[in-house]
Coordinates of C-alpha atoms in Angstrom, one line a residue:
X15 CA 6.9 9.4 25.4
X16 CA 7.9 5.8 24.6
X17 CA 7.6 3.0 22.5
X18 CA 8.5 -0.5 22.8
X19 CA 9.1 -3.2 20.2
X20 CA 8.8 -6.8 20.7
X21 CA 8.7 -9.8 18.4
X22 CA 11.9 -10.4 17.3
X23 CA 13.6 -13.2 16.5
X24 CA 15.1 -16.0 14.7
X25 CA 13.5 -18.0 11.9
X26 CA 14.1 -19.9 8.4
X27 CA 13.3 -18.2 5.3
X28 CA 9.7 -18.5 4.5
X29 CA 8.8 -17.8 7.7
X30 CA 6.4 -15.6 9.2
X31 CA 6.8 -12.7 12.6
X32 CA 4.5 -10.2 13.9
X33 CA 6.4 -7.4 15.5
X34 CA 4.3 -5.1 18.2
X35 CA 5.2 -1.4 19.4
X36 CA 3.1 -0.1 22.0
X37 CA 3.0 3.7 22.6
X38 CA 2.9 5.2 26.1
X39 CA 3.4 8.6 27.2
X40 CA 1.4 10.7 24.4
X41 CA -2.0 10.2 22.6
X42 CA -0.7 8.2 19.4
X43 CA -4.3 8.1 18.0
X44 CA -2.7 11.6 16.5
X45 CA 0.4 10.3 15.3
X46 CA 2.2 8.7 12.2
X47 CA 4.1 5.6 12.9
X48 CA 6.2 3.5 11.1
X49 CA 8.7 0.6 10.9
X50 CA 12.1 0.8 10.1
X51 CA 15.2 -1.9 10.1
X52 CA 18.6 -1.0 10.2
X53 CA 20.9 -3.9 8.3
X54 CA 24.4 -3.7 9.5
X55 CA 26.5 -2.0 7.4
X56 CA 23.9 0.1 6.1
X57 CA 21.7 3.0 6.5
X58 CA 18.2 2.9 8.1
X59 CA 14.9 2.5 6.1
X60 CA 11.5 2.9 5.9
X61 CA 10.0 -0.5 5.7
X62 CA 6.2 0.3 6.3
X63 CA 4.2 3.7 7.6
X64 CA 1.1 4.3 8.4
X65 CA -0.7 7.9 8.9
X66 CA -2.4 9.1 11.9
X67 CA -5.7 8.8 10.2
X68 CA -5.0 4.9 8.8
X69 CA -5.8 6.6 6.2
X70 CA -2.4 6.5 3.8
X71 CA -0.1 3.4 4.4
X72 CA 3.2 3.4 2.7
X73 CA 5.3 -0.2 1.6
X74 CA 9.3 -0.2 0.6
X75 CA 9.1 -1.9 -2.7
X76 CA 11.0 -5.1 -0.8
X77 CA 8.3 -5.9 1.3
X78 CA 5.1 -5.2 -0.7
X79 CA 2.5 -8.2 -0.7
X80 CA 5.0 -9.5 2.4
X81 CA 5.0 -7.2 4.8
X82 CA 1.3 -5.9 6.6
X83 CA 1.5 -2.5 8.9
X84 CA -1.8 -2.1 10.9
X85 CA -2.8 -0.5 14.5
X86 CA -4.7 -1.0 17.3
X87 CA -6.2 2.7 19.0
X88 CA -7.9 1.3 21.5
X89 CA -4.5 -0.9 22.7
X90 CA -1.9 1.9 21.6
X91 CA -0.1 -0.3 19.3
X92 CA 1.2 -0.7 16.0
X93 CA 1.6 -4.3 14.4
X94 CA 4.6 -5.1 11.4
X95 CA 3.1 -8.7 10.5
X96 CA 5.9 -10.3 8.1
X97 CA 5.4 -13.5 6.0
X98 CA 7.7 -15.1 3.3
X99 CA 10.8 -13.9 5.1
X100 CA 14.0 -13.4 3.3
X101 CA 17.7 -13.4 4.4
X102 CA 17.8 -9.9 3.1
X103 CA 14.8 -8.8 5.7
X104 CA 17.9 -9.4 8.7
X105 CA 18.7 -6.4 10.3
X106 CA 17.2 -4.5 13.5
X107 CA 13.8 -3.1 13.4
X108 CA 12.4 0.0 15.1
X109 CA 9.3 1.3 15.9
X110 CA 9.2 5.5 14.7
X111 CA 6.1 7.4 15.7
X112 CA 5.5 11.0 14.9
X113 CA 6.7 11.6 10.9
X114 CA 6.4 14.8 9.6
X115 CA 2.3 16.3 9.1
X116 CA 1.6 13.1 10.5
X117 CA 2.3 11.2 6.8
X118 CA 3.6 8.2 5.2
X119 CA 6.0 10.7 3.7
X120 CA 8.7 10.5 6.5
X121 CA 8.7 7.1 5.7
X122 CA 11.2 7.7 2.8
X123 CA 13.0 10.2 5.4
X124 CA 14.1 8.0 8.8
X125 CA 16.1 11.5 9.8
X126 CA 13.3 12.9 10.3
X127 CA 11.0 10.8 12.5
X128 CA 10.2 12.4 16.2
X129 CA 10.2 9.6 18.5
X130 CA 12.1 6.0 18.1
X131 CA 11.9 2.6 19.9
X132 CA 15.0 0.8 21.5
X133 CA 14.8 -2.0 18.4
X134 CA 14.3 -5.6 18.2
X135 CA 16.5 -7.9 16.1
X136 CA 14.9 -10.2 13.3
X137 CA 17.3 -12.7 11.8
X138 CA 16.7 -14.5 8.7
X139 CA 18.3 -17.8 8.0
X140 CA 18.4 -19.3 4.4

């Protein structure tokens, strides 16, 4: 079981990133994933989820109307597209697949998320 982030990076506020996590190792058409970032200093969070069905997706209040979560079965990967960046949105992203009953619930619960990605850095600048 893996995933694997890419994407990353540096840009100027306003800006726009598309972060990828591509699932290997399992069938992931049967499996919640989700983004989370990790600011330093502070606990991880659930930025975006999405069920195994596509049928629930879940938004942190931050990024709502910013922030886009969508997948791709037949490539076995999950998309974070983010526009109108903010300085706040720094921090290091990961890629989470397998939340609990396969929800957008464990979105609000990073502890309990099965399987994680290695992370990939996204730095704001004002």
């Amino acid at each position: 079981v893996q995933l694997v982030e890419s994407g990353g990076g540096s840009v100027q506020a306003g800006g726009s990133l598309r972060l990828s996590c591509h699932a290997s190792g399992f069938n992931d058409d049967d499996y919640a994933f989700g983004w989370f970032r990790q600011a330093e200093g502070k606990e991880r969070e659930g930025v975006a989820c999405i069920s195994a069905a596509d049928s629930q997706v879940y938004y942190h209040d931050s990024v709502k109307g910013r922030f886009t979560i969508s997948r791709d079965h037949a490539e076995s990967t999950v998309y974070l597209q983010m526009t109108s960046l903010k300085p706040e949105d720094t921090a290091v992203y990961y890629c989470g697949a397998d939340l609990p009953e396969q929800g957008v619930g464990g979105c609000r619960h990073p502890a309990d998320v099965g399987t994680w990605g290695q992370g990939t850095q996204v730095s704001i600048s004002s």
